[in-house]
Tab-separated table of C-alpha atoms in Angstrom:
chain	number	residue	atom	x	y	z
A	293	GLY	CA	-95.348	-25.976	-43.996
A	294	ARG	CA	-93.996	-29.382	-45.062
A	295	PRO	CA	-91.320	-30.789	-42.692
A	296	ARG	CA	-87.774	-30.426	-43.933
A	297	GLU	CA	-86.070	-33.719	-44.813
A	298	ASP	CA	-82.811	-32.792	-43.035
A	299	VAL	CA	-84.510	-32.420	-39.656
A	300	PRO	CA	-85.112	-35.531	-37.538
A	301	GLU	CA	-88.738	-36.585	-37.229
A	302	GLY	CA	-88.564	-36.383	-33.432
A	303	GLU	CA	-87.623	-32.734	-33.599
A	304	HIS	CA	-90.636	-32.045	-35.844
A	305	ALA	CA	-92.855	-33.726	-33.318
A	306	SER	CA	-91.577	-31.513	-30.509
A	307	LEU	CA	-92.480	-28.304	-32.353
A	308	ASN	CA	-96.004	-26.950	-32.453
A	309	ARG	CA	-97.622	-25.559	-35.583
A	310	THR	CA	-96.578	-21.944	-34.963
A	311	GLU	CA	-92.955	-22.860	-34.368
A	312	ARG	CA	-92.909	-24.953	-37.533
A	313	PHE	CA	-94.402	-22.014	-39.440
A	314	PHE	CA	-91.598	-19.710	-38.328
A	315	ARG	CA	-88.912	-22.292	-39.100
A	316	ASP	CA	-90.160	-23.942	-42.277
A	317	THR	CA	-92.225	-21.197	-43.929
A	318	TRP	CA	-91.405	-17.711	-42.716
A	319	ALA	CA	-87.618	-18.124	-42.333
A	320	PRO	CA	-87.108	-19.452	-45.908
A	321	PHE	CA	-89.375	-16.684	-47.239
A	322	VAL	CA	-87.368	-13.984	-45.437
A	323	VAL	CA	-84.049	-15.408	-46.600
A	324	LYS	CA	-85.219	-15.706	-50.210
A	325	TYR	CA	-86.819	-12.257	-50.499
A	326	ARG	CA	-84.590	-10.396	-48.018
A	327	LEU	CA	-83.585	-7.621	-50.424
A	328	ALA	CA	-87.163	-6.905	-51.477
A	329	LEU	CA	-88.337	-6.904	-47.853
A	330	VAL	CA	-85.583	-4.496	-46.807
A	331	ALA	CA	-86.407	-2.155	-49.712
A	332	PHE	CA	-90.122	-2.243	-48.878
A	333	MET	CA	-89.531	-1.505	-45.194
A	334	ALA	CA	-87.118	1.327	-46.079
A	335	CYS	CA	-89.890	2.989	-48.113
A	336	PHE	CA	-92.316	2.299	-45.288
A	337	PHE	CA	-90.007	3.999	-42.782
A	338	ALA	CA	-89.442	6.958	-45.115
A	339	VAL	CA	-93.178	7.652	-45.285
A	340	PHE	CA	-93.529	7.696	-41.510
A	341	VAL	CA	-90.379	9.775	-41.033
A	342	TYR	CA	-92.086	12.417	-43.168
A	343	PHE	CA	-95.219	12.273	-41.026
A	344	THR	CA	-93.092	12.518	-37.878
A	345	THR	CA	-91.637	15.816	-39.103
A	346	GLN	CA	-95.184	17.206	-39.323
A	347	LEU	CA	-95.822	16.752	-35.591
A	348	GLU	CA	-96.629	20.147	-34.040
A	349	PRO	CA	-97.385	21.426	-30.546
A	350	SER	CA	-101.001	21.373	-29.472
A	351	ARG	CA	-102.929	24.621	-29.837
A	352	GLU	CA	-105.630	23.556	-27.414
A	353	ALA	CA	-105.890	22.491	-23.816
A	354	PRO	CA	-105.940	18.710	-23.308
A	355	GLN	CA	-109.353	17.206	-24.027
A	356	ILE	CA	-110.165	14.827	-21.198
A	357	LEU	CA	-113.549	13.644	-22.523
A	358	PRO	CA	-114.790	12.554	-25.971
A	359	ASP	CA	-116.708	14.998	-28.195
A	360	SER	CA	-119.997	13.188	-27.641
A	361	ASN	CA	-119.833	13.443	-23.836
A	362	PRO	CA	-122.512	15.865	-22.496
A	363	VAL	CA	-120.093	17.419	-20.021
A	364	TRP	CA	-117.579	18.144	-22.748
A	365	GLU	CA	-120.295	19.576	-25.013
A	366	ALA	CA	-121.155	22.057	-22.252
A	367	VAL	CA	-117.481	22.991	-21.874
A	368	VAL	CA	-117.172	23.564	-25.649
A	369	ASP	CA	-120.306	25.736	-25.750
A	370	THR	CA	-118.964	27.902	-22.942
A	371	ARG	CA	-115.520	28.089	-24.504
A	372	ASP	CA	-116.766	28.996	-27.988
A	373	GLY	CA	-118.933	31.759	-26.554
A	374	TRP	CA	-115.798	33.526	-25.379
A	375	MET	CA	-115.152	34.958	-28.829
A	376	GLU	CA	-118.461	36.819	-29.025
A	377	GLY	CA	-117.846	39.207	-26.134
A	378	GLU	CA	-114.084	39.648	-26.378
A	379	THR	CA	-112.102	42.368	-28.105
A	380	GLU	CA	-108.755	41.742	-29.723
A	381	PRO	CA	-106.157	40.377	-27.264
A	382	ARG	CA	-103.713	43.151	-26.419
A	383	GLY	CA	-100.095	43.156	-25.331
A	384	GLU	CA	-97.288	45.674	-25.068
A	385	LEU	CA	-93.968	45.820	-26.855
A	386	TRP	CA	-91.366	47.658	-24.774
A	387	MET	CA	-88.011	49.064	-25.901
A	388	VAL	CA	-85.472	49.519	-23.107
A	389	TRP	CA	-82.388	51.753	-23.126
A	390	GLY	CA	-79.750	52.160	-20.445
A	391	VAL	CA	-80.080	48.752	-18.740
A	392	LYS	CA	-77.246	46.242	-19.113
A	393	GLY	CA	-78.803	43.504	-17.033
A	394	ASN	CA	-79.521	42.563	-13.457
A	395	ASP	CA	-77.255	41.827	-10.507
A	396	TYR	CA	-79.058	39.096	-8.577
A	397	MET	CA	-76.719	39.594	-5.594
A	398	GLY	CA	-76.363	35.870	-4.985
A	399	ARG	CA	-80.067	35.156	-5.457
A	400	SER	CA	-81.759	33.146	-8.173
A	401	LYS	CA	-84.072	34.830	-10.650
A	402	PHE	CA	-86.607	32.166	-9.746
A	403	GLU	CA	-86.883	33.595	-6.214
A	404	PHE	CA	-88.986	36.445	-7.611
A	405	GLN	CA	-91.527	37.748	-5.051
A	406	SER	CA	-90.066	35.551	-2.331
A	407	PRO	CA	-89.568	36.842	1.233
A	408	GLU	CA	-85.812	36.779	0.646
A	409	CYS	CA	-86.306	39.318	-2.150
A	410	ASN	CA	-88.741	41.470	-0.129
A	411	ASP	CA	-91.708	40.160	-2.117
A	412	GLY	CA	-90.361	41.687	-5.311
A	413	PRO	CA	-87.728	41.128	-7.980
A	414	CYS	CA	-84.371	39.890	-6.759
A	415	GLY	CA	-81.249	42.010	-7.087
A	416	GLU	CA	-80.711	45.383	-8.705
A	417	ALA	CA	-80.615	46.655	-12.272
A	418	VAL	CA	-77.191	47.379	-13.756
A	419	PHE	CA	-77.352	50.647	-15.684
A	420	ASP	CA	-75.349	51.565	-18.785
A	421	SER	CA	-73.693	54.951	-18.249
A	422	SER	CA	-73.093	55.361	-21.996
A	423	PHE	CA	-76.805	56.007	-22.577
A	424	ASP	CA	-77.294	59.736	-23.186
A	425	PRO	CA	-80.558	61.058	-24.665
A	426	SER	CA	-79.361	64.686	-24.847
A	427	PRO	CA	-77.677	64.821	-28.313
A	428	PRO	CA	-80.114	66.121	-30.963
A	429	LYS	CA	-79.569	63.049	-33.144
A	430	MET	CA	-80.443	60.786	-30.214
A	431	GLN	CA	-83.615	62.786	-29.491
A	432	LYS	CA	-84.762	62.321	-33.093
A	433	TYR	CA	-83.759	58.660	-33.035
A	434	LEU	CA	-85.786	57.919	-29.883
A	435	LEU	CA	-88.830	59.569	-31.439
A	436	GLU	CA	-88.451	57.733	-34.742
A	437	VAL	CA	-88.108	54.334	-33.023
A	438	CYS	CA	-91.512	54.916	-31.386
A	439	ARG	CA	-93.098	55.709	-34.724
A	440	LYS	CA	-91.612	52.688	-36.463
A	441	ALA	CA	-92.524	50.357	-33.602
A	442	ALA	CA	-96.157	51.277	-34.180
A	443	ARG	CA	-95.855	49.981	-37.763
A	444	ILE	CA	-94.372	46.522	-37.186
A	445	GLU	CA	-96.010	43.884	-39.351
A	446	ALA	CA	-96.104	40.143	-38.754
A	447	THR	CA	-97.547	37.596	-41.156
A	448	THR	CA	-96.893	34.037	-42.275
A	449	GLY	CA	-97.092	35.211	-45.889
A	450	GLU	CA	-100.534	33.754	-46.543
A	451	PRO	CA	-103.623	35.927	-47.188
A	452	GLY	CA	-105.404	36.802	-43.966
A	453	SER	CA	-102.536	35.516	-41.814
A	454	GLU	CA	-101.671	38.860	-40.216
A	455	PHE	CA	-100.890	38.248	-36.549
A	456	ILE	CA	-100.606	41.902	-35.480
A	457	PHE	CA	-104.075	43.409	-35.879
A	458	ASP	CA	-103.387	46.998	-34.831
A	459	GLU	CA	-100.833	49.096	-32.932
A	460	GLU	CA	-100.685	52.406	-31.123
A	461	ILE	CA	-98.030	54.169	-29.091
A	462	ALA	CA	-98.331	53.346	-25.403
A	463	ALA	CA	-95.532	55.452	-23.983
A	464	CYS	CA	-93.031	57.570	-25.913
A	465	LEU	CA	-91.051	60.042	-23.854
A	466	MET	CA	-89.668	61.972	-26.814
A	467	LYS	CA	-93.091	62.253	-28.459
A	468	ASP	CA	-94.637	63.742	-25.320
A	469	PHE	CA	-91.509	65.842	-24.679
A	470	ARG	CA	-91.740	67.309	-28.187
A	471	SER	CA	-95.446	68.095	-27.734
A	472	TRP	CA	-94.707	69.840	-24.443
A	473	LEU	CA	-91.880	71.870	-25.993
A	474	THR	CA	-94.173	72.918	-28.826
A	475	SER	CA	-96.812	74.071	-26.339
A	476	GLU	CA	-94.098	76.098	-24.588
A	477	GLY	CA	-93.014	77.686	-27.858
A	478	GLU	CA	-89.721	75.761	-27.949
A	479	ASP	CA	-88.122	73.808	-30.780
A	480	PHE	CA	-87.450	70.085	-30.983
A	481	PRO	CA	-84.831	68.720	-30.799
A	482	VAL	CA	-83.129	70.816	-28.147
A	483	GLU	CA	-79.701	71.686	-29.542
A	484	ASP	CA	-77.902	72.803	-26.380
A	485	GLU	CA	-77.023	70.037	-23.893
A	486	ASP	CA	-77.489	72.154	-20.759
A	487	GLU	CA	-80.803	73.465	-22.037
A	488	PHE	CA	-81.944	69.910	-22.831
A	489	TRP	CA	-81.363	68.731	-19.285
A	490	ASP	CA	-83.041	71.828	-17.845
A	491	LYS	CA	-86.105	71.209	-20.006
A	492	MET	CA	-86.163	67.473	-19.289
A	493	HIS	CA	-85.982	68.023	-15.516
A	494	GLU	CA	-88.818	70.536	-15.818
A	495	PHE	CA	-90.908	68.131	-17.921
A	496	LEU	CA	-90.405	65.268	-15.440
A	497	ARG	CA	-90.389	67.431	-12.303
A	498	GLU	CA	-91.436	65.714	-9.089
A	499	PRO	CA	-94.116	67.614	-7.147
A	500	ASP	CA	-93.436	69.111	-3.728
A	501	GLU	CA	-95.072	71.614	-1.427
A	502	ASP	CA	-94.169	74.557	-3.637
A	503	THR	CA	-94.365	73.149	-7.168
A	504	VAL	CA	-96.696	70.978	-9.164
A	505	ALA	CA	-95.576	67.892	-11.033
A	506	GLY	CA	-94.157	68.223	-14.504
A	507	GLU	CA	-96.386	67.216	-17.371
A	508	GLY	CA	-94.516	63.972	-17.956
A	509	TYR	CA	-94.033	62.994	-14.303
A	510	GLY	CA	-97.132	60.806	-13.971
A	511	ASP	CA	-96.784	58.909	-17.241
A	512	PHE	CA	-93.053	58.244	-17.058
A	513	VAL	CA	-91.575	58.703	-13.589
A	514	GLN	CA	-94.501	57.369	-11.549
A	515	ASN	CA	-94.939	54.468	-13.987
A	516	LYS	CA	-91.194	53.724	-13.662
A	517	LEU	CA	-90.469	54.170	-17.346
A	518	THR	CA	-87.522	56.479	-16.693
A	519	ARG	CA	-85.413	57.958	-13.929
A	520	LEU	CA	-83.324	61.123	-13.861
A	521	ALA	CA	-80.357	61.926	-11.652
A	522	SER	CA	-81.288	64.054	-8.663
A	523	ASN	CA	-80.214	67.669	-8.111
A	524	GLU	CA	-80.586	68.560	-11.789
A	525	GLY	CA	-77.894	66.024	-12.705
A	526	LYS	CA	-77.181	65.352	-16.376
A	527	ARG	CA	-78.016	61.668	-16.303
A	528	MET	CA	-80.971	59.549	-17.372
A	529	PHE	CA	-80.446	56.103	-15.887
A	530	PHE	CA	-82.855	54.279	-18.169
A	531	LEU	CA	-85.708	54.859	-20.588
A	532	ILE	CA	-88.569	52.554	-21.535
A	533	GLN	CA	-90.777	53.369	-24.521
A	534	GLY	CA	-93.430	51.098	-25.970
A	535	VAL	CA	-96.482	50.463	-28.111
A	536	PHE	CA	-99.769	48.676	-27.542
A	537	VAL	CA	-100.203	45.723	-29.894
A	538	ASP	CA	-103.594	44.216	-30.715
A	539	TYR	CA	-103.258	40.663	-31.973
A	540	SER	CA	-105.491	38.900	-34.431
A	541	PRO	CA	-108.317	37.394	-32.306
A	542	GLN	CA	-108.296	33.608	-32.093
A	543	LEU	CA	-109.501	31.183	-29.480
A	544	PHE	CA	-106.188	29.338	-29.423
A	545	TYR	CA	-102.839	30.312	-30.843
A	546	GLY	CA	-100.219	27.979	-32.235
A	547	THR	CA	-96.519	28.490	-32.787
A	548	SER	CA	-96.996	29.120	-36.514
A	549	GLU	CA	-99.306	32.070	-35.783
A	550	VAL	CA	-97.375	33.667	-32.926
A	551	LEU	CA	-93.795	33.095	-34.039
A	552	PRO	CA	-93.883	35.678	-36.878
A	553	GLY	CA	-94.857	38.336	-34.341
A	554	LEU	CA	-92.007	37.385	-32.051
A	555	GLU	CA	-89.521	37.279	-34.919
A	556	ALA	CA	-90.751	40.643	-36.222
A	557	SER	CA	-90.010	42.199	-32.823
A	558	PHE	CA	-86.442	40.873	-32.800
A	559	GLU	CA	-85.904	41.935	-36.420
A	560	PHE	CA	-87.089	45.432	-35.490
A	561	GLU	CA	-84.629	45.496	-32.577
A	562	GLU	CA	-81.724	44.413	-34.796
A	563	GLU	CA	-82.606	46.851	-37.586
A	564	TRP	CA	-82.908	49.930	-35.373
A	565	ASN	CA	-79.878	49.147	-33.244
A	566	GLU	CA	-77.904	49.445	-36.478
A	567	GLU	CA	-79.417	52.929	-36.989
A	568	LYS	CA	-78.527	54.283	-33.545
A	569	PRO	CA	-76.258	57.369	-33.274
A	570	GLU	CA	-72.586	56.676	-32.762
A	571	GLY	CA	-71.522	56.074	-29.172
A	572	GLN	CA	-75.007	55.120	-27.956
A	573	PRO	CA	-75.777	51.666	-26.502
A	574	ASP	CA	-78.174	49.150	-28.039
A	575	PHE	CA	-81.717	48.877	-26.784
A	576	PHE	CA	-83.505	45.589	-26.278
A	577	VAL	CA	-87.104	44.553	-26.863
A	578	THR	CA	-89.315	42.856	-24.320
A	579	THR	CA	-93.022	42.184	-24.105
A	580	SER	CA	-95.742	41.713	-21.548
A	581	SER	CA	-97.734	39.384	-23.808
A	582	GLY	CA	-98.226	35.880	-22.481
A	583	LEU	CA	-98.635	34.680	-26.078
A	584	PHE	CA	-94.913	34.983	-26.731
A	585	THR	CA	-94.091	33.273	-23.455
A	586	ALA	CA	-96.481	30.454	-24.341
A	587	THR	CA	-94.868	30.168	-27.774
A	588	ARG	CA	-91.438	29.713	-26.261
A	589	MET	CA	-92.922	27.091	-23.950
A	590	GLN	CA	-94.431	25.284	-26.944
A	591	GLU	CA	-91.086	25.321	-28.732
A	592	ALA	CA	-89.377	23.975	-25.611
A	593	TYR	CA	-92.173	21.420	-25.245
A	594	ILE	CA	-91.670	19.830	-28.640
A	595	SER	CA	-87.861	20.118	-28.587
A	596	SER	CA	-87.644	18.523	-25.132
A	597	THR	CA	-89.902	15.691	-26.285
A	598	PHE	CA	-87.631	14.893	-29.203
A	599	GLN	CA	-84.592	15.298	-26.946
A	600	GLY	CA	-86.131	12.755	-24.589
A	601	VAL	CA	-86.706	10.355	-27.469
A	602	ALA	CA	-83.140	10.874	-28.709
A	603	THR	CA	-81.757	10.268	-25.207
A	604	ALA	CA	-83.781	7.074	-24.872
A	605	LEU	CA	-82.542	5.892	-28.279
A	606	GLY	CA	-78.959	6.585	-27.223
A	607	PHE	CA	-79.420	4.585	-24.046
A	608	ALA	CA	-81.033	1.789	-26.072
A	609	LEU	CA	-78.003	1.661	-28.387
A	610	PHE	CA	-75.657	1.502	-25.413
A	611	SER	CA	-77.694	-1.324	-23.874
A	612	LEU	CA	-77.731	-3.216	-27.171
A	613	LEU	CA	-73.957	-2.969	-27.458
A	614	VAL	CA	-73.512	-4.215	-23.896
A	615	PHE	CA	-75.983	-7.098	-23.879
A	616	VAL	CA	-75.954	-8.241	-27.510
A	617	ALA	CA	-72.159	-7.840	-27.614
A	618	ASN	CA	-72.088	-7.655	-31.400
A	619	ILE	CA	-71.703	-4.222	-32.927
A	620	VAL	CA	-73.227	-5.155	-36.308
A	621	VAL	CA	-76.331	-6.761	-34.824
A	622	ALA	CA	-76.665	-3.907	-32.306
A	623	LEU	CA	-76.577	-1.261	-35.053
A	624	LEU	CA	-79.112	-3.114	-37.203
A	625	ALA	CA	-81.380	-3.460	-34.164
A	626	PHE	CA	-80.966	0.235	-33.379
A	627	VAL	CA	-82.037	1.208	-36.905
A	628	CYS	CA	-85.170	-0.919	-36.578
A	629	ILE	CA	-86.012	0.474	-33.125
A	630	ALA	CA	-85.658	4.019	-34.477
A	631	GLY	CA	-87.973	2.992	-37.312
A	632	VAL	CA	-90.620	1.808	-34.834
A	633	VAL	CA	-90.358	5.142	-33.003
A	634	CYS	CA	-90.872	7.099	-36.241
A	635	CYS	CA	-93.820	4.923	-37.210
A	636	THR	CA	-95.483	5.450	-33.832
A	637	LEU	CA	-94.939	9.226	-33.869
A	638	GLY	CA	-96.098	9.347	-37.474
A	639	ILE	CA	-99.320	7.532	-36.640
A	640	MET	CA	-100.060	10.324	-34.136
A	641	VAL	CA	-100.060	12.781	-37.031
A	642	LEU	CA	-102.299	10.493	-39.102
A	643	GLN	CA	-104.681	10.320	-36.131
A	644	GLY	CA	-104.844	14.123	-36.159
A	645	TRP	CA	-103.104	14.463	-32.807
A	646	ALA	CA	-100.909	17.403	-31.854
A	647	LEU	CA	-98.153	17.263	-29.259
A	648	GLY	CA	-99.950	17.811	-25.971
A	649	PRO	CA	-99.265	16.366	-22.508
A	650	ILE	CA	-100.725	12.941	-23.335
A	651	GLU	CA	-98.833	12.675	-26.616
A	652	ALA	CA	-95.595	13.826	-24.981
A	653	ILE	CA	-95.883	11.078	-22.356
A	654	CYS	CA	-96.447	8.505	-25.082
A	655	ALA	CA	-93.519	9.805	-27.146
A	656	THR	CA	-91.074	9.591	-24.263
A	657	ILE	CA	-91.871	5.950	-23.460
A	658	VAL	CA	-92.201	4.665	-27.028
A	659	VAL	CA	-88.541	3.590	-27.179
A	660	GLY	CA	-88.979	1.251	-24.224
A	661	PHE	CA	-91.871	-0.533	-25.907
A	662	SER	CA	-90.058	-0.661	-29.253
A	663	VAL	CA	-86.981	-2.516	-28.006
A	664	ASP	CA	-88.467	-5.770	-26.739
A	665	TYR	CA	-89.162	-7.875	-29.838
A	666	VAL	CA	-86.105	-6.744	-31.805
A	667	VAL	CA	-83.841	-7.594	-28.870
A	668	HIS	CA	-85.332	-11.107	-28.643
A	669	TYR	CA	-84.292	-11.825	-32.232
A	670	ALA	CA	-80.921	-10.096	-31.820
A	671	LEU	CA	-79.954	-12.240	-28.816
A	672	ALA	CA	-81.181	-15.424	-30.519
A	673	TYR	CA	-79.208	-14.601	-33.679
A	674	VAL	CA	-75.990	-14.052	-31.734
A	675	ALA	CA	-76.540	-17.249	-29.700
A	676	ALA	CA	-77.207	-19.431	-32.767
A	677	PRO	CA	-74.857	-22.469	-33.005
A	678	ASP	CA	-74.515	-22.036	-36.778
A	679	LYS	CA	-72.156	-19.390	-38.181
A	680	LYS	CA	-73.914	-18.608	-41.488
A	681	ARG	CA	-76.502	-15.820	-41.516
A	682	ALA	CA	-79.299	-17.839	-43.184
A	683	GLU	CA	-79.074	-20.587	-40.552
A	684	ARG	CA	-78.832	-17.998	-37.785
A	685	VAL	CA	-81.996	-16.235	-38.989
A	686	THR	CA	-83.815	-19.578	-39.144
A	687	PHE	CA	-82.634	-20.434	-35.636
A	688	ALA	CA	-83.748	-17.053	-34.246
A	689	LEU	CA	-87.209	-17.256	-35.818
A	690	SER	CA	-87.799	-20.850	-34.733
A	691	GLU	CA	-86.550	-20.260	-31.189
A	692	VAL	CA	-88.198	-16.972	-30.215
A	693	GLY	CA	-90.736	-16.291	-32.986
A	694	ILE	CA	-93.559	-17.860	-31.011
A	695	SER	CA	-92.560	-15.958	-27.852
A	696	VAL	CA	-92.547	-12.661	-29.720
A	697	MET	CA	-95.924	-13.424	-31.282
A	698	ALA	CA	-97.462	-14.493	-27.956
A	699	GLY	CA	-96.137	-11.378	-26.185
A	700	ALA	CA	-97.584	-9.140	-28.897
A	701	ILE	CA	-100.999	-10.837	-28.779
A	702	THR	CA	-101.315	-10.529	-25.005
A	703	THR	CA	-100.225	-6.869	-24.999
A	704	LEU	CA	-102.560	-6.000	-27.874
A	705	GLY	CA	-105.409	-7.762	-26.086
A	706	ALA	CA	-104.775	-5.898	-22.851
A	707	SER	CA	-104.493	-2.560	-24.684
A	708	ALA	CA	-107.780	-3.109	-26.522
A	709	PHE	CA	-109.744	-2.589	-23.303
A	710	LEU	CA	-108.378	0.963	-23.080
A	711	LEU	CA	-110.071	1.878	-26.343
A	712	VAL	CA	-113.563	1.800	-24.816
A	713	THR	CA	-112.766	4.011	-21.815
A	714	THR	CA	-114.420	7.414	-21.362
A	715	LEU	CA	-111.375	9.458	-20.407
A	716	SER	CA	-109.390	10.551	-23.438
A	717	PHE	CA	-106.044	9.846	-21.774
A	718	PHE	CA	-106.764	6.125	-21.523
A	719	SER	CA	-108.264	5.796	-25.006
A	720	LYS	CA	-105.324	7.651	-26.561
A	721	PHE	CA	-102.876	5.587	-24.566
A	722	GLY	CA	-104.622	2.443	-25.805
A	723	ILE	CA	-104.227	3.555	-29.432
A	724	PHE	CA	-100.588	4.401	-28.749
A	725	MET	CA	-99.907	1.014	-27.121
A	726	MET	CA	-101.571	-0.963	-29.898
A	727	SER	CA	-99.784	1.057	-32.596
A	728	THR	CA	-96.394	0.625	-30.925
A	729	ILE	CA	-96.821	-3.126	-30.417
A	730	ALA	CA	-98.142	-3.638	-33.956
A	731	PHE	CA	-95.250	-1.718	-35.501
A	732	SER	CA	-92.740	-3.459	-33.225
A	733	LEU	CA	-94.085	-6.859	-34.266
A	734	VAL	CA	-93.997	-6.067	-37.994
A	735	VAL	CA	-90.560	-4.447	-37.860
A	736	ALA	CA	-89.052	-7.282	-35.815
A	737	ASN	CA	-90.509	-10.061	-37.981
A	738	VAL	CA	-89.958	-8.352	-41.331
A	739	ALA	CA	-87.398	-5.529	-41.335
A	740	PHE	CA	-84.988	-6.776	-38.686
A	741	VAL	CA	-84.812	-10.436	-39.694
A	742	ALA	CA	-84.572	-9.399	-43.367
A	743	LEU	CA	-81.642	-7.108	-42.505
A	744	LEU	CA	-79.982	-9.951	-40.630
A	745	ALA	CA	-80.540	-12.268	-43.616
A	746	LEU	CA	-79.094	-9.610	-45.948
A	747	CYS	CA	-76.108	-8.278	-44.018
A	748	GLY	CA	-76.067	-9.929	-40.598
A	749	PRO	CA	-72.603	-10.904	-39.319
A	750	GLU	CA	-71.247	-14.377	-39.951
A	751	ASN	CA	-68.766	-16.312	-37.814
A	752	ASP	CA	-67.217	-13.892	-35.287
A	753	VAL	CA	-67.615	-10.678	-37.288
A	754	GLY	CA	-68.558	-7.798	-34.985
A	755	ASP	CA	-68.197	-9.889	-31.816
A	756	MET	CA	-67.231	-7.366	-29.143
A	757	ARG	CA	-66.228	-10.111	-26.711
A	758	ILE	CA	-63.244	-10.936	-28.907
A	759	TRP	CA	-62.259	-7.275	-28.949
A	760	ALA	CA	-62.650	-7.058	-25.180
A	761	LYS	CA	-60.497	-10.159	-24.699
A	762	TRP	CA	-57.840	-8.757	-27.031
A	763	ILE	CA	-57.769	-5.464	-25.122
A	764	MET	CA	-57.532	-7.265	-21.784
A	765	ASP	CA	-54.715	-9.440	-23.075
A	766	LYS	CA	-52.866	-6.377	-24.291
A	767	ALA	CA	-53.417	-4.686	-20.957
A	768	LYS	CA	-51.879	-7.692	-19.215
A	769	GLY	CA	-48.907	-7.618	-21.554
A	770	ARG	CA	-49.868	-10.770	-23.451
A	771	SER	CA	-50.609	-11.441	-27.091
A	772	SER	CA	-54.085	-12.419	-28.235
A	773	ASP	CA	-53.127	-16.121	-28.395
A	774	GLY	CA	-52.229	-16.220	-24.734
A	775	VAL	CA	-48.444	-16.187	-25.102
A	776	ASP	CA	-46.751	-13.749	-22.758
A	777	ALA	CA	-45.198	-10.802	-24.545
A	778	VAL	CA	-41.481	-10.467	-24.236
């Protein structure tokens, strides 16, 4: 641009072309069109905030090689062939009565199968003595729960989105008990309490030298699905009934497919606990399916990633307040840093990425890369000798604009070499680095300086050093002008 008349010629001579561009061309442009620039960048941020909300957990294992790599093509061919010979993936849904919880006896639940726990689960189950299957209403209720569990439906509401493919009863004590009573010419439910316990002990009888096992002993007692009190006692410590569940066959499952099945199980538990006979305890639902465990891990995966980003942003705000020492400038810088983070996460969605291990690593370090250029301008603005915001913006751009630009160019150049690597981690990290630096550069040179030109503090507004001095003076019993308080 043309040299300003109010600047000495010697000062013009000491500035190179880039520095003069920032001072004489870009700074006046930002100051003049500050409102329009802020409005444009606000819309820009809003678009990428929307894309950020669309980020989902990965449904596939991390891809370490590009699609065109012969090794990866062989892996894909082998993986895709899995579907041809596999039946529907199957799990079990178990309903448990009579168990309150577990007493770990001073051990951690994570010590499962450790020598300290005798290579098994740690502690002992705590039984609920209020569980009593003998009342006729409870017998009917236990049977009906089995039937209804075999009819649970789970869908996302879209055609063909059924997650539960088929169900059948896996173990239902009351169903088998009723069939055995019918074969013996007896009625179900058993009305008399004493007769019920006599029949139940006979049905679950343990074999000895003189007697054979009861018809239900193998399926329920040996498989540890129930346990009766010894010596014909009128007590069933616990009962586990369940159904087999065949899930809709897919190569990989995402949270959106699995979550309806998990929610349907909990809704079933809540609904039928409300239907239980009076005085009986609630049952709880559990499952042996790894799909539900994986879903919870995916949920924790994405939530912990965003928690990490939020923690990093909080630490960045604290650091800005400490080192910039101006609350207004620190807050404006924080808004711009958060904008860079949203832009970078949003570009992952536009690239078609899902939140896998590589993306999670990138997301957790994006804040650190986003701070640099904004902080340069923030410190220069606060250190400007002038007190008016327009002059401060001009000073900041002319003093550190070239440093910010040079730092961005060198980082972009170094990151470009990662784009041609074979391993997907490095190529993705290169895209992430270049996106973060590009967004940081644009946001610092457009959004942040425009915000400073629009509403940046003038004179000593927002200066935390003045507040700190005032507090220290008060603590020493003196007024802010240095006169001792009486």
